[in-house]
PDB file of C-alpha atoms and ligand atoms in Angstrom:
ATOM      1  CA  MET S   1       3.521  11.818  20.803  1.00  0.00           C
ATOM      2  CA  ASP S   2       2.627  11.083  16.949  1.00  0.00           C
ATOM      3  CA  ALA S   3       2.091   7.742  15.567  1.00  0.00           C
ATOM      4  CA  ILE S   4       5.569   7.394  13.750  1.00  0.00           C
ATOM      5  CA  LYS S   5       7.462   8.434  16.729  1.00  0.00           C
ATOM      6  CA  ASN S   6       5.731   5.597  18.811  1.00  0.00           C
ATOM      7  CA  ARG S   7       6.244   3.088  16.109  1.00  0.00           C
ATOM      8  CA  VAL S   8      10.037   3.895  15.662  1.00  0.00           C
ATOM      9  CA  LEU S   9      10.546   3.643  19.399  1.00  0.00           C
ATOM     10  CA  LYS S  10       8.808   0.352  19.569  1.00  0.00           C
ATOM     11  CA  ILE S  11      10.779  -1.234  16.695  1.00  0.00           C
ATOM     12  CA  GLU S  12      13.993   0.220  18.210  1.00  0.00           C
ATOM     13  CA  ASN S  13      12.927  -1.409  21.472  1.00  0.00           C
ATOM     14  CA  GLU S  14      12.179  -4.900  19.643  1.00  0.00           C
ATOM     15  CA  ILE S  15      15.562  -4.600  17.918  1.00  0.00           C
ATOM     16  CA  GLN S  16      17.173  -4.195  21.308  1.00  0.00           C
ATOM     17  CA  LYS S  17      15.340  -6.925  22.911  1.00  0.00           C
ATOM     18  CA  THR S  18      15.941  -9.552  20.120  1.00  0.00           C
ATOM     19  CA  ALA S  19      19.476  -8.834  19.799  1.00  0.00           C
ATOM     20  CA  LYS S  20      19.875  -9.296  23.605  1.00  0.00           C
ATOM     21  CA  ALA S  21      18.153 -12.373  23.662  1.00  0.00           C
ATOM     22  CA  CYS S  22      20.391 -13.992  21.137  1.00  0.00           C
ATOM     23  CA  GLY S  23      23.601 -12.521  22.447  1.00  0.00           C
ATOM     24  CA  ARG S  24      24.147  -9.781  19.786  1.00  0.00           C
ATOM     25  CA  ASP S  25      25.033  -6.233  20.476  1.00  0.00           C
ATOM     26  CA  PHE S  26      22.002  -4.153  19.153  1.00  0.00           C
ATOM     27  CA  ARG S  27      24.567  -1.512  17.848  1.00  0.00           C
ATOM     28  CA  ASP S  28      25.714  -3.943  15.151  1.00  0.00           C
ATOM     29  CA  ILE S  29      22.045  -3.835  13.728  1.00  0.00           C
ATOM     30  CA  SER S  30      21.099  -0.668  11.474  1.00  0.00           C
ATOM     31  CA  LEU S  31      17.386   0.128  11.134  1.00  0.00           C
ATOM     32  CA  ILE S  32      16.307   1.408   7.525  1.00  0.00           C
ATOM     33  CA  GLY S  33      13.193   3.377   7.560  1.00  0.00           C
ATOM     34  CA  VAL S  34      11.753   2.352   3.970  1.00  0.00           C
ATOM     35  CA  SER S  35      10.166   5.315   2.775  1.00  0.00           C
ATOM     36  CA  LYS S  36       8.871   4.408  -0.875  1.00  0.00           C
ATOM     37  CA  LYS S  37       5.520   6.232  -1.712  1.00  0.00           C
ATOM     38  CA  LYS S  38       5.779   8.040   1.465  1.00  0.00           C
ATOM     39  CA  SER S  39       5.632  11.820   1.433  1.00  0.00           C
ATOM     40  CA  VAL S  40       8.477  14.169   2.484  1.00  0.00           C
ATOM     41  CA  ASP S  41       6.378  15.437   5.369  1.00  0.00           C
ATOM     42  CA  THR S  42       6.314  11.829   6.622  1.00  0.00           C
ATOM     43  CA  ILE S  43       9.857  11.114   5.971  1.00  0.00           C
ATOM     44  CA  ILE S  44      10.689  14.036   8.065  1.00  0.00           C
ATOM     45  CA  LYS S  45       8.596  12.924  10.877  1.00  0.00           C
ATOM     46  CA  GLY S  46      10.495   9.626  10.683  1.00  0.00           C
ATOM     47  CA  VAL S  47      13.925  11.562  10.882  1.00  0.00           C
ATOM     48  CA  ASN S  48      12.820  13.481  13.800  1.00  0.00           C
ATOM     49  CA  ALA S  49      11.712  10.151  15.681  1.00  0.00           C
ATOM     50  CA  GLY S  50      15.180   9.052  15.148  1.00  0.00           C
ATOM     51  CA  ILE S  51      15.455   7.229  11.702  1.00  0.00           C
ATOM     52  CA  LYS S  52      19.084   7.664  10.580  1.00  0.00           C
ATOM     53  CA  ILE S  53      18.878   5.831   7.186  1.00  0.00           C
ATOM     54  CA  LEU S  54      16.119   6.051   4.649  1.00  0.00           C
ATOM     55  CA  GLY S  55      15.393   3.253   2.052  1.00  0.00           C
ATOM     56  CA  GLU S  56      13.988   4.146  -1.292  1.00  0.00           C
ATOM     57  CA  ASN S  57      12.841   1.903  -4.327  1.00  0.00           C
ATOM     58  CA  TYR S  58      12.324   4.196  -7.238  1.00  0.00           C
ATOM     59  CA  ILE S  59      14.927   6.459  -8.530  1.00  0.00           C
ATOM     60  CA  GLN S  60      13.022   9.341  -9.981  1.00  0.00           C
ATOM     61  CA  GLU S  61      10.585   9.372  -6.864  1.00  0.00           C
ATOM     62  CA  ALA S  62      13.873   9.196  -4.569  1.00  0.00           C
ATOM     63  CA  VAL S  63      15.644  11.914  -6.266  1.00  0.00           C
ATOM     64  CA  GLU S  64      13.029  14.213  -6.220  1.00  0.00           C
ATOM     65  CA  LYS S  65      12.410  13.871  -2.640  1.00  0.00           C
ATOM     66  CA  ILE S  66      16.167  13.944  -1.916  1.00  0.00           C
ATOM     67  CA  GLU S  67      16.533  17.223  -3.875  1.00  0.00           C
ATOM     68  CA  LYS S  68      13.822  18.651  -1.545  1.00  0.00           C
ATOM     69  CA  ILE S  69      15.062  17.242   1.814  1.00  0.00           C
ATOM     70  CA  GLY S  70      18.526  16.230   1.262  1.00  0.00           C
ATOM     71  CA  SER S  71      20.097  18.263   4.026  1.00  0.00           C
ATOM     72  CA  ILE S  72      18.357  16.463   6.568  1.00  0.00           C
ATOM     73  CA  PRO S  73      20.787  14.570   8.632  1.00  0.00           C
ATOM     74  CA  CYS S  74      20.461  10.931   7.331  1.00  0.00           C
ATOM     75  CA  ASP S  75      21.773   8.570   4.815  1.00  0.00           C
ATOM     76  CA  TRP S  76      20.096   7.316   1.771  1.00  0.00           C
ATOM     77  CA  HIS S  77      20.118   3.661   0.802  1.00  0.00           C
ATOM     78  CA  PHE S  78      18.777   2.416  -2.513  1.00  0.00           C
ATOM     79  CA  ILE S  79      16.862  -0.873  -2.145  1.00  0.00           C
ATOM     80  CA  GLY S  80      14.901  -1.215  -5.425  1.00  0.00           C
ATOM     81  CA  HIS S  81      15.549  -2.942  -8.799  1.00  0.00           C
ATOM     82  CA  LEU S  82      18.053  -0.813 -10.489  1.00  0.00           C
ATOM     83  CA  GLN S  83      18.547  -0.510 -14.231  1.00  0.00           C
ATOM     84  CA  SER S  84      22.084   0.330 -15.571  1.00  0.00           C
ATOM     85  CA  ASN S  85      20.681   3.330 -17.299  1.00  0.00           C
ATOM     86  CA  LYS S  86      19.810   4.931 -14.087  1.00  0.00           C
ATOM     87  CA  ALA S  87      23.230   3.942 -12.171  1.00  0.00           C
ATOM     88  CA  LYS S  88      24.328   7.406 -12.584  1.00  0.00           C
ATOM     89  CA  PHE S  89      21.506   8.716 -10.279  1.00  0.00           C
ATOM     90  CA  ALA S  90      21.961   5.913  -7.644  1.00  0.00           C
ATOM     91  CA  VAL S  91      25.570   6.800  -7.375  1.00  0.00           C
ATOM     92  CA  LYS S  92      25.009  10.427  -7.008  1.00  0.00           C
ATOM     93  CA  TYR S  93      22.469  10.380  -4.304  1.00  0.00           C
ATOM     94  CA  PHE S  94      22.939   7.003  -2.381  1.00  0.00           C
ATOM     95  CA  ASN S  95      25.222   5.786   0.334  1.00  0.00           C
ATOM     96  CA  LEU S  96      24.632   2.295  -0.226  1.00  0.00           C
ATOM     97  CA  ILE S  97      23.067   0.184  -3.080  1.00  0.00           C
ATOM     98  CA  HIS S  98      21.557  -2.862  -1.854  1.00  0.00           C
ATOM     99  CA  THR S  99      20.703  -4.596  -5.236  1.00  0.00           C
ATOM    100  CA  VAL S 100      23.516  -5.285  -7.362  1.00  0.00           C
ATOM    101  CA  ASP S 101      22.754  -8.485  -9.199  1.00  0.00           C
ATOM    102  CA  THR S 102      24.474  -8.289 -12.677  1.00  0.00           C
ATOM    103  CA  ILE S 103      27.780  -7.658 -13.806  1.00  0.00           C
ATOM    104  CA  LYS S 104      26.629  -5.118 -16.309  1.00  0.00           C
ATOM    105  CA  LEU S 105      25.126  -2.835 -13.693  1.00  0.00           C
ATOM    106  CA  ALA S 106      28.115  -3.206 -11.489  1.00  0.00           C
ATOM    107  CA  LYS S 107      30.280  -2.114 -14.256  1.00  0.00           C
ATOM    108  CA  GLU S 108      28.060   0.859 -14.843  1.00  0.00           C
ATOM    109  CA  ILE S 109      27.989   1.710 -11.296  1.00  0.00           C
ATOM    110  CA  ASN S 110      31.762   1.510 -11.210  1.00  0.00           C
ATOM    111  CA  LYS S 111      32.194   3.781 -14.361  1.00  0.00           C
ATOM    112  CA  LYS S 112      29.842   6.445 -12.981  1.00  0.00           C
ATOM    113  CA  ALA S 113      31.530   6.433  -9.508  1.00  0.00           C
ATOM    114  CA  LYS S 114      34.906   6.983 -10.992  1.00  0.00           C
ATOM    115  CA  LYS S 115      33.598   9.930 -12.907  1.00  0.00           C
ATOM    116  CA  ILE S 116      32.960  11.503  -9.832  1.00  0.00           C
ATOM    117  CA  ASN S 117      35.785  10.031  -7.599  1.00  0.00           C
ATOM    118  CA  LYS S 118      33.773   8.222  -5.322  1.00  0.00           C
ATOM    119  CA  ILE S 119      34.018   4.533  -4.052  1.00  0.00           C
ATOM    120  CA  GLN S 120      30.446   3.332  -4.080  1.00  0.00           C
ATOM    121  CA  ASN S 121      29.335   0.863  -1.417  1.00  0.00           C
ATOM    122  CA  ILE S 122      27.040  -1.830  -2.557  1.00  0.00           C
ATOM    123  CA  LEU S 123      25.422  -5.036  -1.674  1.00  0.00           C
ATOM    124  CA  MET S 124      24.884  -8.197  -3.953  1.00  0.00           C
ATOM    125  CA  GLN S 125      21.379  -9.187  -4.210  1.00  0.00           C
ATOM    126  CA  VAL S 126      20.900 -12.716  -3.867  1.00  0.00           C
ATOM    127  CA  ASN S 127      17.639 -14.396  -5.188  1.00  0.00           C
ATOM    128  CA  ILE S 128      17.642 -16.699  -2.128  1.00  0.00           C
ATOM    129  CA  SER S 129      14.464 -18.540  -2.710  1.00  0.00           C
ATOM    130  CA  GLU S 130      15.097 -18.904  -6.493  1.00  0.00           C
ATOM    131  CA  GLU S 131      11.849 -17.122  -7.430  1.00  0.00           C
ATOM    132  CA  LYS S 132      11.608 -16.476 -11.213  1.00  0.00           C
ATOM    133  CA  SER S 133       9.759 -13.426 -10.727  1.00  0.00           C
ATOM    134  CA  LYS S 134      12.808 -11.794  -8.456  1.00  0.00           C
ATOM    135  CA  SER S 135      16.089 -10.573  -9.323  1.00  0.00           C
ATOM    136  CA  GLY S 136      19.305 -11.434  -7.666  1.00  0.00           C
ATOM    137  CA  VAL S 137      22.410 -13.650  -8.204  1.00  0.00           C
ATOM    138  CA  LEU S 138      21.635 -17.295  -7.535  1.00  0.00           C
ATOM    139  CA  ALA S 139      23.346 -18.788  -4.653  1.00  0.00           C
ATOM    140  CA  LYS S 140      25.575 -21.067  -6.681  1.00  0.00           C
ATOM    141  CA  ASN S 141      27.000 -18.181  -8.640  1.00  0.00           C
ATOM    142  CA  SER S 142      27.406 -15.783  -5.747  1.00  0.00           C
ATOM    143  CA  CYS S 143      30.947 -16.548  -5.134  1.00  0.00           C
ATOM    144  CA  SER S 144      32.133 -16.080  -8.635  1.00  0.00           C
ATOM    145  CA  PHE S 145      29.959 -13.100  -8.799  1.00  0.00           C
ATOM    146  CA  ALA S 146      31.639 -11.425  -5.521  1.00  0.00           C
ATOM    147  CA  LYS S 147      35.060 -12.302  -7.093  1.00  0.00           C
ATOM    148  CA  GLU S 148      34.188 -10.362 -10.261  1.00  0.00           C
ATOM    149  CA  ILE S 149      32.898  -7.263  -8.298  1.00  0.00           C
ATOM    150  CA  THR S 150      36.275  -6.988  -6.400  1.00  0.00           C
ATOM    151  CA  ASN S 151      37.837  -6.275  -9.856  1.00  0.00           C
ATOM    152  CA  PHE S 152      36.075  -2.967  -9.844  1.00  0.00           C
ATOM    153  CA  LYS S 153      38.050  -0.106  -8.325  1.00  0.00           C
ATOM    154  CA  ASN S 154      35.280   2.093  -7.404  1.00  0.00           C
ATOM    155  CA  ILE S 155      32.994  -0.536  -5.929  1.00  0.00           C
ATOM    156  CA  SER S 156      33.247  -1.685  -2.384  1.00  0.00           C
ATOM    157  CA  LEU S 157      31.318  -4.969  -1.811  1.00  0.00           C
ATOM    158  CA  ASN S 158      29.960  -4.305   1.566  1.00  0.00           C
ATOM    159  CA  GLY S 159      27.736  -7.410   2.024  1.00  0.00           C
ATOM    160  CA  LEU S 160      24.773  -9.479   0.840  1.00  0.00           C
ATOM    161  CA  MET S 161      21.031  -8.733   0.588  1.00  0.00           C
ATOM    162  CA  CYS S 162      17.774 -10.829   0.192  1.00  0.00           C
ATOM    163  CA  ILE S 163      14.249 -10.410  -0.161  1.00  0.00           C
ATOM    164  CA  PRO S 164      12.947 -14.103   0.656  1.00  0.00           C
ATOM    165  CA  GLU S 165       9.639 -15.378  -0.839  1.00  0.00           C
ATOM    166  CA  PHE S 166       6.607 -13.915   0.910  1.00  0.00           C
ATOM    167  CA  SER S 167       4.690 -16.132   3.553  1.00  0.00           C
ATOM    168  CA  TYR S 168       2.131 -15.319   6.151  1.00  0.00           C
ATOM    169  CA  ASP S 169       4.314 -17.300   8.498  1.00  0.00           C
ATOM    170  CA  PRO S 170       7.508 -15.284   9.213  1.00  0.00           C
ATOM    171  CA  GLU S 171       9.268 -18.466  10.465  1.00  0.00           C
ATOM    172  CA  LYS S 172       9.261 -19.536   6.675  1.00  0.00           C
ATOM    173  CA  SER S 173      11.781 -16.822   6.203  1.00  0.00           C
ATOM    174  CA  ARG S 174      14.368 -18.207   8.607  1.00  0.00           C
ATOM    175  CA  GLN S 175      15.894 -21.023   6.283  1.00  0.00           C
ATOM    176  CA  TYR S 176      16.562 -18.159   3.618  1.00  0.00           C
ATOM    177  CA  PHE S 177      18.128 -16.058   6.160  1.00  0.00           C
ATOM    178  CA  LYS S 178      20.404 -18.946   7.359  1.00  0.00           C
ATOM    179  CA  ALA S 179      21.133 -19.675   3.843  1.00  0.00           C
ATOM    180  CA  LEU S 180      22.356 -15.986   3.090  1.00  0.00           C
ATOM    181  CA  PHE S 181      24.486 -16.172   6.243  1.00  0.00           C
ATOM    182  CA  ASN S 182      26.246 -19.333   4.964  1.00  0.00           C
ATOM    183  CA  ILE S 183      26.905 -17.724   1.571  1.00  0.00           C
ATOM    184  CA  LYS S 184      28.520 -14.681   3.385  1.00  0.00           C
ATOM    185  CA  ASN S 185      30.901 -17.079   5.181  1.00  0.00           C
ATOM    186  CA  LYS S 186      31.622 -19.017   2.116  1.00  0.00           C
ATOM    187  CA  ILE S 187      32.609 -15.720   0.351  1.00  0.00           C
ATOM    188  CA  GLN S 188      34.859 -14.593   3.099  1.00  0.00           C
ATOM    189  CA  ASN S 189      36.666 -17.962   3.203  1.00  0.00           C
ATOM    190  CA  THR S 190      36.932 -18.576  -0.526  1.00  0.00           C
ATOM    191  CA  LEU S 191      37.948 -14.924  -1.471  1.00  0.00           C
ATOM    192  CA  LYS S 192      39.755 -14.063   1.806  1.00  0.00           C
ATOM    193  CA  ILE S 193      37.890 -10.705   2.089  1.00  0.00           C
ATOM    194  CA  LYS S 194      35.970  -9.434   4.833  1.00  0.00           C
ATOM    195  CA  ILE S 195      32.434  -8.564   4.125  1.00  0.00           C
ATOM    196  CA  LYS S 196      30.345  -6.762   6.890  1.00  0.00           C
ATOM    197  CA  HIS S 197      26.616  -6.584   6.148  1.00  0.00           C
ATOM    198  CA  LEU S 198      23.763  -8.891   5.871  1.00  0.00           C
ATOM    199  CA  SER S 199      20.709  -6.794   4.803  1.00  0.00           C
ATOM    200  CA  MET S 200      17.578  -8.757   5.374  1.00  0.00           C
ATOM    201  CA  GLY S 201      14.176  -8.715   7.417  1.00  0.00           C
ATOM    202  CA  MET S 202      11.271  -6.388   6.904  1.00  0.00           C
ATOM    203  CA  SER S 203       8.249  -5.504   9.081  1.00  0.00           C
ATOM    204  CA  TYR S 204       7.100  -8.918   9.472  1.00  0.00           C
ATOM    205  CA  ASP S 205      10.038 -10.960   9.768  1.00  0.00           C
ATOM    206  CA  PHE S 206      13.037  -8.674  11.028  1.00  0.00           C
ATOM    207  CA  LYS S 207      13.124 -10.376  14.494  1.00  0.00           C
ATOM    208  CA  ILE S 208      13.945 -13.517  12.819  1.00  0.00           C
ATOM    209  CA  ALA S 209      16.500 -11.895  10.539  1.00  0.00           C
ATOM    210  CA  ILE S 210      18.256 -10.563  13.414  1.00  0.00           C
ATOM    211  CA  GLN S 211      18.405 -13.964  15.084  1.00  0.00           C
ATOM    212  CA  GLU S 212      19.980 -15.167  11.989  1.00  0.00           C
ATOM    213  CA  GLY S 213      22.648 -12.478  11.743  1.00  0.00           C
ATOM    214  CA  ALA S 214      21.141  -9.598  10.175  1.00  0.00           C
ATOM    215  CA  THR S 215      23.147  -6.218  10.279  1.00  0.00           C
ATOM    216  CA  ILE S 216      20.598  -4.113   8.426  1.00  0.00           C
ATOM    217  CA  VAL S 217      16.857  -4.529   8.652  1.00  0.00           C
ATOM    218  CA  ARG S 218      14.621  -2.696   6.170  1.00  0.00           C
ATOM    219  CA  ILE S 219      11.274  -1.639   7.812  1.00  0.00           C
ATOM    220  CA  GLY S 220       8.577   0.310   6.158  1.00  0.00           C
ATOM    221  CA  THR S 221       4.953  -0.706   6.917  1.00  0.00           C
ATOM    222  CA  ALA S 222       5.763  -1.128  10.712  1.00  0.00           C
ATOM    223  CA  ILE S 223       6.890   2.504  10.781  1.00  0.00           C
ATOM    224  CA  PHE S 224       5.341   4.595   8.276  1.00  0.00           C
ATOM    225  CA  GLY S 225       2.046   2.716   7.945  1.00  0.00           C
ATOM    226  CA  GLU S 226       0.567   0.706   4.947  1.00  0.00           C
ATOM    227  CA  ARG S 227       1.362   2.020   1.583  1.00  0.00           C
ATOM    228  CA  LYS S 228      -1.492   3.024  -0.932  1.00  0.00           C
TER     229      LYS S 228
HETATM  230  C1  LIG F 301       9.136  -2.087   0.569  1.00  0.00           C
HETATM  231  C2  LIG F 301      10.384  -2.753   0.917  1.00  0.00           C
HETATM  232  C3  LIG F 301      10.669  -3.180   2.300  1.00  0.00           C
HETATM  233  C4  LIG F 301       9.787  -2.740   3.301  1.00  0.00           C
HETATM  234  O1  LIG F 301       8.650  -3.635   3.498  1.00  0.00           O
HETATM  235  P1  LIG F 301       7.639  -3.542   4.597  1.00  0.00           P
HETATM  236  O2  LIG F 301       7.061  -4.812   4.468  1.00  0.00           O
HETATM  237  O3  LIG F 301       6.657  -2.430   4.398  1.00  0.00           O
HETATM  238  O4  LIG F 301       8.544  -3.368   5.824  1.00  0.00           O
HETATM  239  C5  LIG F 301      11.960  -3.785   2.656  1.00  0.00           C
HETATM  240  N1  LIG F 301      12.869  -4.076   1.516  1.00  0.00           N
HETATM  241  C6  LIG F 301      12.592  -3.900   0.234  1.00  0.00           C
HETATM  242  C7  LIG F 301      13.378  -4.299  -0.817  1.00  0.00           C
HETATM  243  C8  LIG F 301      11.330  -3.213  -0.186  1.00  0.00           C
HETATM  244  O5  LIG F 301      11.163  -3.122  -1.399  1.00  0.00           O
END
């Protein structure tokens, strides 16, 4: 068996075990194989090993890959920082955009989606550890941001996403995952809307994210190996 297949099976097993141990149904947790900087051959191995969703960070790189292997049976999620002038490509190629963090970007996505008669599924990125270097809506603005988003007819707000401040101790992520969970509840209660997803957890902290309610985990290194 090849290394990628081994790793996918291992991660799937860990997701199941972690979910079970905290009383969750593992089927409520989707695994994204993060394939940025990885070749199409590597991606195909991942899909053959059972990956059903691929995550990409850079529009141009992603479009080239999708054009090459777009017919493979998987969904594509955009998880990188998105500039408004690239919204058109994100809308054309991706099932879910995880990183909507400005109204300007939402407006552009809405416009491009309308043009092709699509309801674009999106997540709001929250800058949960309030790092200056990171994009994302601040926690205190997240309710009003979500409210504005609901005005866009060609966008559907599916949930929230965060990338906590990196630490070598994955336990440090827990407080941020808890905070994102609470923001989701607050938005649901305040706006009387249902939002499904919490996209949180990467190779080193996905188990903690699952314990704190993640419905989507984004895993690159632990599946496809180190990136150059
Ligand atoms: C690269 C990336 C990941 C995957 O990170 P790994 O540590 O390789 O698992 C997840 N989410 C986002 C937003 C990323 O940019």
